[in-house]
Amino acid sequence: MSEFVVLGDEAVALGAIHGGVSSCYGYPGTPSTEIMEYLLDYSKEKGGPFASWSSNEKTALEEALGTSFAGKRAIVTMKHVGLNVAADAFMNGALLDIRGGLVIVVADDPGMHSSQNEQDTRYYADFARVPLLEPVNQQQAYDMTREAFDLSEKMGVPILLRLVTRLSHSRAAIQSSPIREENALNKADNKQDWMLLPANARRRWDSLLGRQKDMIAYSENSSVNALVMNEANRERGVITTGLGYNYYMENRGELTDNPSHLHIGVYPVPEEKIRKLAAHVKELVILEEGYPYVERLIAGLLPRDLKITGKMQNIVPLQGELTPDNVRPALGLPVRDSSVVSSMDLPGRPPQLCAGCPHDDTYRVIKEVQAELEESTVTSDIGCYALGALPPLSVPETIICMGASITAAKGSSETGLKNVMAVIGDSTFLHSGMTGLVDCVSSGTDVTIIIVDNETTAMTGGQTTILPSSRLEQVVTGIMGDGEHVITIPAHRKSHEENKVILRKELAYKGVSVIIAVRECIETARKAKKKGS
Amino acid sequence: MKYDIILAGVGGQGVLSLASVIATAAAKAGFKVRQSEVHGMAQRGGAVMAHMRLADGEIFSDLIGQGTADMVISMEPLESLRYLPWLSPEGILVTSITPVKNISNYPEESQIMEALSELPSVRLVDDKALAKEAGSSRAGNMVIVGAASANLPLGMKHLKAAVDSLFSRKGEAVVQANYKALDLGSHIS
Ligand code: SF4
């Protein structure tokens, strides 16, 4: 056993490597990014396992299914909203006969540190009827990743591993276990179990439903789902899930009544243990990170005179992260005061585009041309350029989800808005903007799409774009049919006036135009220079 | 024993490398360490804050409770004030006095200094001047660590060993400048 000091994300990567993973796929998304970064570095240095970024989360998951079909172990990484993109492959993947362990790691972002929403991945596990494991610290992240591969092969389903930002991006020491060999190549022998034609799918669905009892038995017997009873205290019991465990343990020393405690880290939920705890107490306090998932699930199962204290009454906050402070009221502990205060009002300091960012130059062109127009609309997408929505630029009017700038622009234009512009990054365009462009071209919509090509995936730390930037113009021209309204411009102050002329001209054109504004992200350029020198 | 520290600054200031020097030193001193970091969006010049917890026993929470931190260390004076709600009444604030004015409504510096002077326990550090004296304008964060060292439960020996392991790749001159920065910082009271 060796000791490593690692981020939660890195603990997962190490767990996968030591657990015999053969292929690793993902799409960068904070807070999940560092899992693949670790795997990529490791793979480069050691010559394996295979690791690569994919165009988007759906392609990543499908690629991993291919690995599993071949009998080898695969891991896929994404953030919570990425699972929405991969949902089609995920829901169907649950029906396949998984032979090589398949682990899908999803990092949720309660508190929306860098996300558009706060969804709870545990619902997806329930939706697809597959198990989910949820670590509370780096050691469990490592151990559970290894366990997830075994469980996947044992149950014949993909396993979800749920992280949250606070764990993904916290550092602590872990103890590693011996390295397991990779599986031998062993293609699934019954192809009927991998072809979801209706007759097969019905049989597979029946089989999946039949395995639910095994999954519940597994969770019932898991040592992670520990129930610690205090026979003497019949007043109150506590159920924790995820990081709720840590905040409970942090405060437990101050509790005088020593409640019975059930922690749930393996799903589906252990029903027997819950019943046993519920039958013993008058009140159940539920501390869970994310949605009131367990709380809602068990409310209907339990006797009506049992009091349930949790998120549904907002005693535990319904939104944001749990903290050692905000779980205290539910535990009956006094709120902690901050006694040191300053008299001063502090202005906020929001994130902003780096000084000299190429997006800044492009937005200034858009802003000045907009000022000349009676009416205009700018939709934006997910990436550094979303920061252009904040002052002083304040240009974008919509930011919805990956790829939605182009499609939202299409809808706006088709309903009668004039001078509609969609701003999208190079990675986002390849992730899910291309299909939107296909729609625009198909209906000949009047939109001007501005691909801000900074030659990198900047927001998540500068991963390489899935295709070299120099290929973008070819891709776009291919979809457009010809290159007449595909114009590449430098995103540079020097070309400011020329760029304005081009934008005016393309706005005046009644049809689809694509302007590709190219200049490398200064952060990525700086890093490349540092590496080179 | 436990020692809880809030680390603050502005994205891009190197708050994380400051953190890693303390964390490395703490590990060398035999403490358990948990450190939560800030990645992603908040790094683009926004306010950043990290929690670091050192203890000789098990640490459950990555986050420090309000009103319980032993120390707030900040690379920027305005940011140091933002995290006062975490500081315990007996805790100390160690902060750089060099402002980062990347917002249009940055307050008058005199106002910030006044707010700082009202605190029960505060150590103000002219990291810029001392880093220059140490021979590396980039060693400001080590000046701050030095200034915090009198209160940290870590000896200078462990801090220097941490500097060694983090900077030795960059050559002897860099290591020496950072040693000096630590020393100069440690003389501030
Ligand atoms: S990281 Fe790159 S793309 Fe993002 S704001 Fe900075 S310069 Fe612009």
XYZ file of C-alpha atoms and ligand atoms in Angstrom:
730
model
C 0.000 0.000 0.000
C 1.286 3.443 -0.855
C -0.043 6.786 0.292
C -1.011 9.485 -2.204
C -2.288 13.012 -1.507
C -4.935 13.534 -4.152
C -8.032 15.456 -5.195
C -11.299 13.501 -5.035
C -11.227 13.443 -8.852
C -7.698 12.039 -8.862
C -8.672 9.371 -6.335
C -11.270 8.148 -8.843
C -8.681 8.105 -11.636
C -6.250 6.115 -9.501
C -9.026 3.748 -8.463
C -9.784 3.118 -12.131
C -6.134 2.523 -13.004
C -5.612 0.165 -10.066
C -8.975 -1.456 -10.814
C -7.868 -2.695 -14.221
C -9.507 -0.130 -16.506
C -8.670 -0.459 -20.214
C -10.353 2.597 -21.768
C -11.253 6.033 -20.441
C -13.486 8.569 -22.182
C -14.995 11.886 -21.169
C -15.876 15.447 -22.009
C -14.315 18.217 -19.888
C -16.734 19.804 -17.447
C -15.996 21.358 -14.065
C -15.947 19.686 -11.509
C -15.214 16.368 -13.283
C -12.335 17.457 -15.537
C -9.390 16.407 -13.370
C -10.363 12.720 -13.532
C -9.581 12.500 -17.242
C -6.612 14.867 -16.954
C -5.014 12.476 -14.487
C -5.825 9.462 -16.677
C -4.482 11.188 -19.789
C -1.205 12.134 -18.081
C -0.828 8.653 -16.645
C -1.571 7.002 -19.954
C 0.918 9.212 -21.776
C 3.624 8.415 -19.273
C 2.973 4.685 -18.887
C 1.628 3.871 -22.350
C -1.833 2.857 -21.096
C -4.719 2.552 -20.374
C -6.268 4.127 -23.474
C -7.552 7.595 -22.578
C -9.078 10.289 -24.738
C -11.485 13.201 -24.682
C -14.597 12.772 -26.816
C -16.760 15.257 -28.765
C -19.430 15.112 -26.114
C -20.726 12.986 -23.244
C -22.972 10.852 -25.414
C -20.172 9.808 -27.742
C -17.935 9.173 -24.716
C -20.461 6.839 -23.127
C -21.121 5.018 -26.385
C -17.395 4.516 -26.883
C -17.157 3.052 -23.384
C -20.058 0.713 -24.181
C -17.978 -0.527 -27.107
C -15.105 -1.303 -24.728
C -17.448 -3.140 -22.402
C -18.867 -5.097 -25.359
C -15.317 -6.265 -25.995
C -15.148 -7.546 -22.411
C -12.814 -4.891 -21.019
C -13.310 -2.342 -18.291
C -14.160 1.251 -19.201
C -14.712 4.498 -17.334
C -16.598 7.560 -18.582
C -16.434 10.951 -16.895
C -18.690 13.981 -17.090
C -20.396 16.613 -15.004
C -24.047 16.359 -14.027
C -25.440 18.291 -16.992
C -23.311 16.105 -19.240
C -25.387 13.102 -18.248
C -28.385 14.835 -19.814
C -26.459 14.858 -23.080
C -25.532 11.190 -22.618
C -28.974 10.198 -21.317
C -30.035 8.335 -24.447
C -27.002 6.068 -24.417
C -27.176 5.758 -20.636
C -30.811 4.657 -20.409
C -30.351 2.138 -23.187
C -26.957 0.995 -21.935
C -28.686 -0.163 -18.758
C -30.498 -2.808 -20.829
C -27.357 -4.315 -22.345
C -25.517 -7.315 -20.973
C -22.535 -5.498 -19.507
C -19.560 -7.911 -19.368
C -16.541 -5.661 -18.999
C -17.205 -3.389 -16.001
C -18.552 0.004 -17.010
C -18.356 2.891 -14.555
C -19.968 6.235 -15.322
C -18.597 8.957 -13.071
C -20.795 12.014 -12.779
C -19.756 15.043 -10.756
C -22.727 17.046 -9.498
C -22.379 20.704 -8.620
C -24.640 21.642 -5.709
C -24.169 25.347 -5.114
C -23.579 25.843 -8.880
C -19.938 26.812 -8.460
C -19.562 26.597 -12.245
C -22.816 25.229 -13.663
C -26.202 26.173 -15.002
C -28.215 23.989 -12.641
C -28.055 21.774 -9.557
C -29.565 18.465 -10.660
C -29.046 15.307 -8.592
C -27.663 12.319 -10.491
C -29.205 9.849 -8.042
C -32.494 10.292 -9.929
C -30.849 9.028 -13.093
C -29.734 5.850 -11.350
C -33.288 5.277 -10.222
C -34.620 6.196 -13.695
C -32.365 3.649 -15.412
C -32.691 1.094 -12.576
C -28.961 0.752 -11.985
C -26.908 1.008 -8.786
C -25.135 4.185 -7.760
C -22.214 4.589 -5.373
C -21.582 7.835 -3.554
C -18.260 8.398 -1.738
C -17.879 10.801 1.184
C -14.103 11.250 1.013
C -11.067 10.599 -1.184
C -10.439 7.121 0.248
C -13.996 6.032 -0.516
C -13.732 7.624 -3.965
C -10.741 5.364 -4.630
C -12.247 2.227 -3.085
C -15.693 2.705 -4.595
C -14.312 3.158 -8.114
C -12.692 -0.256 -7.810
C -15.811 -1.728 -6.255
C -17.964 -0.230 -9.018
C -16.124 -2.223 -11.714
C -16.644 -5.475 -9.818
C -20.274 -4.629 -9.115
C -20.861 -3.762 -12.769
C -19.583 -7.159 -13.883
C -21.465 -8.940 -11.140
C -24.836 -7.269 -11.832
C -24.303 -6.926 -15.591
C -25.171 -3.222 -15.633
C -23.338 0.120 -15.872
C -22.704 1.628 -12.420
C -22.972 5.319 -11.636
C -20.428 6.894 -9.320
C -21.634 10.249 -8.026
C -19.244 12.943 -6.864
C -19.968 16.508 -5.801
C -17.768 19.557 -6.362
C -16.634 19.724 -2.752
C -15.220 16.204 -2.937
C -13.941 16.453 -6.522
C -11.880 19.494 -5.607
C -10.714 18.641 -2.094
C -7.332 17.145 -1.366
C -6.442 14.510 1.225
C -4.300 11.393 1.583
C -5.436 7.935 0.447
C -4.041 4.410 0.818
C -3.943 2.457 -2.427
C -4.491 -1.279 -2.944
C -2.667 -3.690 -5.270
C -3.139 -3.202 -9.013
C -5.582 -5.524 -10.732
C -4.814 -6.793 -14.234
C -6.922 -5.654 -17.180
C -9.553 -8.061 -18.503
C -8.665 -10.148 -21.549
C -10.410 -9.304 -24.815
C -13.659 -11.262 -24.684
C -16.424 -10.114 -27.002
C -19.988 -10.634 -25.723
C -21.035 -14.060 -26.993
C -24.777 -13.537 -27.186
C -25.354 -10.657 -29.550
C -29.088 -10.720 -28.821
C -28.182 -9.124 -25.492
C -26.550 -6.188 -27.258
C -29.165 -5.420 -29.911
C -32.080 -3.431 -28.566
C -34.668 -4.460 -31.112
C -38.096 -4.507 -29.448
C -38.186 -8.271 -28.786
C -34.681 -8.236 -27.259
C -35.287 -5.001 -25.406
C -38.432 -6.366 -23.760
C -36.510 -9.426 -22.605
C -33.614 -7.316 -21.364
C -35.957 -4.926 -19.515
C -37.586 -7.890 -17.828
C -34.158 -9.190 -16.876
C -33.114 -5.782 -15.490
C -36.274 -5.543 -13.390
C -35.619 -9.087 -12.160
C -32.143 -8.069 -10.970
C -33.473 -5.220 -8.796
C -33.778 -7.514 -5.791
C -30.108 -8.478 -6.136
C -29.157 -4.834 -6.242
C -31.181 -4.071 -3.107
C -29.650 -7.095 -1.379
C -26.207 -5.801 -2.308
C -26.933 -2.389 -0.847
C -28.562 -3.955 2.222
C -25.377 -5.929 2.936
C -22.885 -3.239 2.011
C -20.649 -2.159 4.880
C -20.822 1.380 3.478
C -24.512 1.519 4.341
C -23.797 1.302 8.048
C -26.601 1.397 10.597
C -25.413 2.191 14.101
C -28.240 1.755 16.585
C -28.499 3.338 19.996
C -31.134 1.168 21.665
C -31.428 3.648 24.525
C -32.468 6.607 22.370
C -35.920 6.158 20.840
C -36.497 9.836 20.143
C -34.414 10.667 17.117
C -32.515 8.928 14.331
C -30.325 10.428 11.604
C -29.949 9.347 7.970
C -27.048 10.823 6.035
C -26.083 10.491 2.387
C -23.016 11.806 0.569
C -21.228 14.678 2.265
C -24.099 14.992 4.735
C -22.156 12.277 6.573
C -19.127 14.536 7.051
C -21.134 17.472 8.333
C -23.066 15.241 10.704
C -19.869 13.722 12.086
C -18.344 17.185 12.411
C -21.218 18.286 14.656
C -21.917 15.010 16.433
C -19.654 15.774 19.371
C -22.037 18.533 20.389
C -25.130 16.307 20.412
C -26.125 15.107 23.852
C -28.678 12.480 22.783
C -26.440 10.265 20.561
C -28.973 9.361 17.853
C -29.048 6.079 15.935
C -27.451 6.731 12.539
C -27.816 5.204 9.075
C -25.476 6.306 6.329
C -26.419 5.514 2.719
C -23.630 5.456 0.129
C -24.792 2.519 -2.011
C -28.089 2.713 -3.960
C -30.814 1.506 -4.447
C -31.543 2.395 -0.837
C -31.323 -0.366 1.792
C -35.029 -0.624 2.631
C -34.713 -3.022 5.558
C -32.212 -0.864 7.361
C -34.401 2.183 6.857
C -37.431 0.317 8.220
C -35.476 -0.859 11.218
C -34.299 2.632 12.052
C -37.719 4.187 11.428
C -39.470 1.682 13.680
C -37.138 2.606 16.486
C -37.564 6.386 16.610
C -40.172 9.164 16.626
C -38.208 11.554 14.434
C -35.896 10.983 11.468
C -33.489 13.761 10.498
C -32.291 13.400 6.913
C -29.122 15.145 5.738
C -28.459 14.601 2.039
C -26.353 16.480 -0.471
C -28.484 17.394 -3.468
C -32.212 16.825 -3.785
C -34.441 15.393 -1.019
C -34.138 12.060 -2.824
C -34.101 9.631 0.095
C -36.500 11.850 1.984
C -39.165 11.684 -0.713
C -38.558 8.039 -1.423
C -39.162 6.925 2.132
C -41.852 9.405 3.175
C -44.536 7.157 1.739
C -43.076 3.926 3.115
C -42.956 4.853 6.751
C -45.582 5.120 9.499
C -47.498 8.357 9.397
C -46.804 9.393 12.960
C -43.059 9.456 12.266
C -41.734 12.984 11.974
C -39.350 13.542 9.079
C -37.025 16.540 9.291
C -35.174 17.496 6.158
C -35.216 19.449 2.940
C -38.924 19.214 2.231
C -39.667 21.685 5.021
C -36.504 23.590 4.113
C -35.010 22.986 7.585
C -32.087 21.542 5.691
C -31.617 24.036 2.812
C -33.222 22.888 -0.411
C -30.608 24.595 -2.546
C -26.849 24.937 -2.499
C -24.260 22.799 -0.771
C -24.601 21.402 2.698
C -22.104 22.896 5.148
C -21.117 22.168 8.726
C -23.217 25.239 9.637
C -26.439 24.787 7.712
C -27.122 21.237 8.974
C -27.127 22.434 12.610
C -30.756 23.582 12.895
C -32.003 20.156 11.782
C -29.867 18.559 14.491
C -31.259 20.941 17.090
C -27.922 22.716 17.540
C -27.656 26.499 17.926
C -26.683 28.539 14.875
C -23.057 29.640 15.107
C -22.502 33.379 15.109
C -19.666 35.028 13.390
C -18.384 37.335 16.059
C -15.691 39.119 14.054
C -17.337 41.572 11.697
C -16.248 44.484 9.594
C -18.139 47.732 9.285
C -17.488 47.915 5.587
C -19.752 47.020 2.669
C -17.783 44.765 0.343
C -18.306 44.945 -3.411
C -18.520 41.576 -5.183
C -15.685 40.420 -7.399
C -17.195 38.249 -10.129
C -15.059 36.263 -12.565
C -14.342 37.995 -15.857
C -12.622 37.481 -19.204
C -8.833 37.622 -18.814
C -7.290 40.929 -19.851
C -6.468 40.544 -23.560
C -8.892 37.643 -24.133
C -9.769 37.209 -27.826
C -13.476 36.946 -26.937
C -13.324 40.489 -25.633
C -12.346 41.785 -29.062
C -15.115 39.847 -30.772
C -17.746 41.041 -28.324
C -16.644 44.654 -28.828
C -17.217 44.264 -32.557
C -20.676 42.833 -31.883
C -21.514 45.523 -29.348
C -20.566 48.384 -31.631
C -22.435 46.971 -34.614
C -25.444 46.338 -32.375
C -25.434 50.007 -31.397
C -25.991 50.953 -35.038
C -28.999 48.655 -35.387
C -32.553 49.374 -34.405
C -33.076 45.813 -33.256
C -30.796 42.841 -32.608
C -30.477 39.699 -30.480
C -27.387 37.812 -29.284
C -27.616 34.273 -27.935
C -24.566 32.767 -26.274
C -23.369 29.362 -25.130
C -21.385 27.646 -22.350
C -17.691 28.587 -22.164
C -15.412 31.478 -21.181
C -17.321 33.698 -23.591
C -20.381 33.347 -21.344
C -18.497 35.790 -19.094
C -19.241 38.399 -21.795
C -22.710 38.530 -20.260
C -21.295 40.409 -17.265
C -20.460 44.130 -17.321
C -18.781 45.926 -18.981
C -19.657 43.895 -22.109
C -23.145 42.611 -21.210
C -23.757 41.364 -24.739
C -25.395 37.870 -24.586
C -29.091 37.579 -23.819
C -29.446 33.805 -23.527
C -27.162 31.091 -22.098
C -29.031 27.776 -21.846
C -27.021 24.620 -22.374
C -24.206 23.322 -24.584
C -25.040 24.049 -28.221
C -28.250 25.990 -27.560
C -26.975 29.332 -28.817
C -27.382 28.321 -32.451
C -30.738 26.614 -32.011
C -32.142 29.357 -29.770
C -31.028 31.885 -32.392
C -32.826 29.839 -35.038
C -36.052 29.838 -33.042
C -35.795 33.554 -32.282
C -35.192 34.426 -35.887
C -37.982 32.204 -37.171
C -40.451 33.895 -34.892
C -39.597 37.312 -36.307
C -36.664 38.769 -34.360
C -34.245 40.678 -36.565
C -30.436 40.620 -36.736
C -30.050 37.477 -34.655
C -26.491 36.463 -33.756
C -25.384 33.246 -32.043
C -22.015 33.155 -30.264
C -20.467 29.719 -29.723
C -16.966 28.405 -28.961
C -15.002 25.948 -31.074
C -15.303 23.048 -28.609
C -18.962 23.717 -27.960
C -19.609 23.856 -31.701
C -18.099 20.393 -32.100
C -19.869 19.158 -28.923
C -23.397 19.985 -29.995
C -23.450 23.100 -32.130
C -22.987 21.296 -35.443
C -26.433 19.733 -35.413
C -27.951 23.156 -34.768
C -26.124 24.480 -37.801
C -27.526 21.588 -39.843
C -31.034 22.688 -38.781
C -30.343 26.292 -39.733
C -29.011 25.314 -43.146
C -31.910 22.940 -43.713
C -34.476 25.665 -43.168
C -32.406 28.527 -44.570
C -32.906 30.530 -41.399
C -31.679 34.113 -41.238
C -28.989 33.905 -38.555
C -25.389 35.001 -38.164
C -23.384 32.461 -36.227
C -20.135 33.645 -34.718
C -17.798 30.809 -33.762
C -15.313 32.268 -31.303
C -12.406 29.963 -31.978
C -9.762 30.267 -29.262
C -8.222 26.940 -30.355
C -8.860 25.284 -26.984
C -11.464 24.274 -24.405
C -10.576 27.222 -22.215
C -13.187 27.291 -19.496
C -12.216 23.895 -18.071
C -8.491 24.559 -18.197
C -7.311 24.377 -21.789
C -7.926 20.878 -23.091
C -7.262 20.480 -26.808
C -10.265 20.898 -29.062
C -11.370 17.537 -30.425
C -10.492 18.522 -34.009
C -7.705 20.991 -34.753
C -9.125 24.477 -35.134
C -7.781 24.755 -38.668
C -10.387 22.144 -39.658
C -13.385 24.159 -38.449
C -13.814 26.125 -41.643
C -13.883 22.867 -43.661
C -16.464 21.335 -41.335
C -18.695 24.393 -41.505
C -18.342 24.707 -45.256
C -19.224 21.042 -45.597
C -22.481 21.578 -43.730
C -23.257 24.876 -45.490
C -22.764 23.365 -48.955
C -20.429 26.144 -50.070
C -18.123 28.666 -48.478
C -19.789 31.840 -49.699
C -20.992 32.860 -46.243
C -18.265 31.207 -44.210
C -15.795 33.903 -43.253
C -12.741 33.521 -41.055
C -11.556 36.672 -39.303
C -8.793 37.382 -36.780
C -10.169 38.118 -33.297
C -7.819 41.018 -32.869
C -8.046 44.692 -32.044
C -5.989 45.505 -35.165
C -8.790 44.179 -37.360
C -11.597 45.807 -35.389
C -12.910 48.058 -38.172
C -12.641 45.387 -40.908
C -14.421 42.921 -38.630
C -17.276 45.377 -38.123
C -17.669 45.726 -41.875
C -17.863 41.937 -42.249
C -20.394 41.542 -39.447
C -22.618 44.313 -40.893
C -22.510 42.631 -44.282
C -23.381 39.176 -42.970
C -26.218 40.546 -40.838
C -27.636 42.142 -43.947
C -27.554 38.802 -45.764
C -30.883 36.992 -45.374
C -29.757 33.460 -44.686
C -27.216 31.485 -42.666
C -23.786 33.055 -42.259
C -20.948 31.752 -40.167
C -18.124 34.014 -39.029
C -15.194 32.191 -37.439
C -13.244 34.589 -35.231
C -9.842 33.036 -34.555
C -7.195 33.825 -31.956
C -5.686 31.504 -29.389
C -6.716 31.838 -25.750
C -3.962 33.809 -24.013
C -3.942 31.371 -21.084
C -3.361 28.390 -23.374
C -0.773 30.318 -25.367
C 1.067 31.207 -22.153
C 1.034 27.587 -20.979
C 2.297 26.337 -24.346
C 5.105 28.870 -24.243
C 6.059 27.812 -20.725
C 6.160 24.169 -21.757
C 8.226 24.960 -24.834
C 10.822 27.086 -23.051
C -5.206 19.413 18.105
C -6.788 21.018 15.096
C -5.931 24.163 13.154
C -8.346 25.638 10.596
C -7.275 28.169 7.973
C -9.271 30.109 5.374
C -7.158 31.089 2.361
C -8.318 33.973 0.212
C -7.325 35.994 -2.800
C -8.174 36.776 -6.401
C -8.150 34.193 -9.205
C -4.669 33.955 -10.718
C -2.820 35.177 -7.583
C -1.385 31.793 -6.672
C -3.538 31.129 -3.624
C -3.333 27.421 -4.412
C 0.460 27.315 -4.403
C 0.466 29.202 -1.120
C -1.918 26.541 0.157
C 0.223 23.716 -1.106
C 3.312 24.999 0.742
C 1.399 24.985 4.036
C -0.239 21.633 3.278
C 3.074 20.036 2.337
C 4.731 21.403 5.472
C 1.843 20.129 7.597
C 2.121 16.661 6.073
C 5.880 16.697 6.769
C 5.086 17.660 10.359
C 2.861 14.590 10.629
C -0.569 16.256 10.530
C -3.588 15.014 8.638
C -4.560 17.619 6.047
C -7.767 18.305 4.153
C -7.862 21.094 1.640
C -10.747 22.202 -0.522
C -9.809 24.128 -3.637
C -11.412 26.448 -6.130
C -11.325 25.377 -9.777
C -13.065 26.550 -12.889
C -15.084 29.677 -13.373
C -14.137 31.466 -10.145
C -10.513 31.531 -11.248
C -10.932 34.150 -13.978
C -10.046 37.093 -11.750
C -12.943 36.420 -9.389
C -12.802 36.125 -5.621
C -11.333 32.781 -4.538
C -11.394 31.076 -1.178
C -10.102 27.734 0.016
C -10.458 25.900 3.298
C -7.508 24.121 4.859
C -7.751 21.951 7.936
C -4.847 20.463 9.862
C -5.358 18.024 12.720
C -3.678 15.205 14.576
C -6.877 13.148 14.443
C -9.612 12.433 11.896
C -11.071 15.379 9.953
C -14.576 14.814 8.588
C -15.673 18.046 6.959
C -13.781 19.754 4.145
C -15.453 23.003 5.108
C -14.711 25.080 8.192
C -17.656 26.234 10.302
C -18.383 29.949 10.566
C -16.779 31.691 13.508
C -14.313 28.836 14.083
C -11.257 29.426 11.862
C -7.947 29.925 13.646
C -6.579 32.024 10.813
C -7.557 33.836 7.635
C -4.663 34.257 5.192
C -5.275 36.560 2.258
C -3.259 37.639 -0.751
C -5.445 40.748 -1.116
C -6.751 43.228 1.502
C -10.363 43.569 0.299
C -10.660 39.787 -0.034
C -9.378 39.307 3.517
C -12.425 41.177 4.838
C -14.832 39.005 2.880
C -14.084 35.943 4.993
C -14.254 37.479 8.466
C -17.457 35.552 9.249
C -15.312 32.418 9.422
C -12.743 33.841 11.848
C -13.041 32.828 15.480
C -12.848 35.614 18.090
C -9.359 34.393 19.042
C -8.266 33.950 15.429
C -5.801 36.076 13.489
C -6.031 37.677 10.048
C -2.824 37.774 8.000
C -3.152 39.783 4.829
C -1.240 41.361 1.986
C -1.784 45.122 1.708
C -1.331 45.069 -2.088
C -4.743 45.662 -3.701
C -5.928 44.007 -6.923
C -8.236 46.564 -8.494
C -9.882 44.653 -11.311
C -13.369 45.943 -10.474
C -14.669 49.437 -11.103
C -16.191 49.856 -7.640
C -13.061 48.984 -5.672
C -13.316 50.897 -2.373
C -10.908 53.595 -1.183
C -7.784 51.928 0.173
C -7.936 54.055 3.326
C -11.399 52.647 4.022
C -10.078 49.083 3.780
C -7.123 49.878 6.030
C -9.466 51.362 8.576
C -11.705 48.293 8.550
C -8.617 46.114 8.991
C -7.286 48.173 11.879
C -10.543 47.649 13.793
C -9.974 43.904 14.002
C -8.860 42.319 17.260
C -5.893 40.507 15.742
C -4.431 41.384 12.371
C -1.016 41.256 10.679
C -0.518 43.490 7.627
C 2.128 42.456 5.138
C 3.768 44.550 2.439
C 4.475 41.429 0.423
C 5.391 43.350 -2.706
C 8.274 45.265 -1.136
C 9.569 42.253 0.776
C 9.389 39.945 -2.240
C 11.499 42.445 -4.132
C 13.969 42.526 -1.276
C 14.090 38.731 -1.360
C 15.058 38.911 -5.011
C 11.913 37.567 -6.680
C 8.815 39.617 -7.367
C 6.917 36.341 -7.548
C 7.726 35.274 -3.994
C 5.030 37.464 -2.433
C 3.059 34.427 -1.407
C 6.033 33.048 0.536
C 6.358 36.388 2.344
C 2.733 35.902 3.420
C 3.411 32.345 4.578
C 6.389 33.646 6.544
C 4.208 36.291 8.139
C 1.696 33.621 9.153
C 4.360 31.253 10.453
C 4.525 32.588 14.020
C 0.931 31.412 14.555
C 0.932 28.244 12.472
C 1.536 25.034 14.410
C 4.448 24.353 12.022
C 8.127 25.056 12.470
C 10.172 27.011 9.926
C 12.063 23.766 9.314
C 8.969 22.118 7.810
C 8.030 25.201 5.825
C 11.505 25.334 4.305
C 11.368 21.644 3.497
C 8.052 22.284 1.730
C 9.583 25.126 -0.282
C 12.375 22.730 -1.193
C 10.092 20.030 -2.478
C 7.894 22.475 -4.406
C 10.552 24.707 -5.955
C 13.702 22.596 -6.287
C 12.786 21.780 -9.900
C 13.102 25.473 -10.700
C 16.687 25.747 -9.549
C 18.695 26.834 -6.541
C 18.212 30.595 -7.076
C 14.427 30.270 -6.883
C 14.655 28.151 -3.743
C 16.966 30.681 -2.076
C 14.706 33.625 -2.972
C 11.736 31.801 -1.485
C 13.694 30.964 1.688
C 14.560 34.614 2.025
C 10.949 35.636 1.398
C 9.826 33.273 4.172
C 12.410 34.745 6.547
C 11.565 38.357 5.755
C 7.870 37.586 6.252
C 8.489 35.858 9.543
C 9.971 39.044 11.037
C 6.743 40.972 10.650
C 4.805 41.221 13.869
S -8.961 31.545 -20.346
Fe -8.647 32.137 -22.466
S -10.658 32.169 -23.411
Fe -10.939 32.138 -21.188
S -11.149 34.277 -20.588
Fe -8.988 33.774 -20.392
S -8.082 34.291 -22.402
Fe -10.280 34.219 -22.654
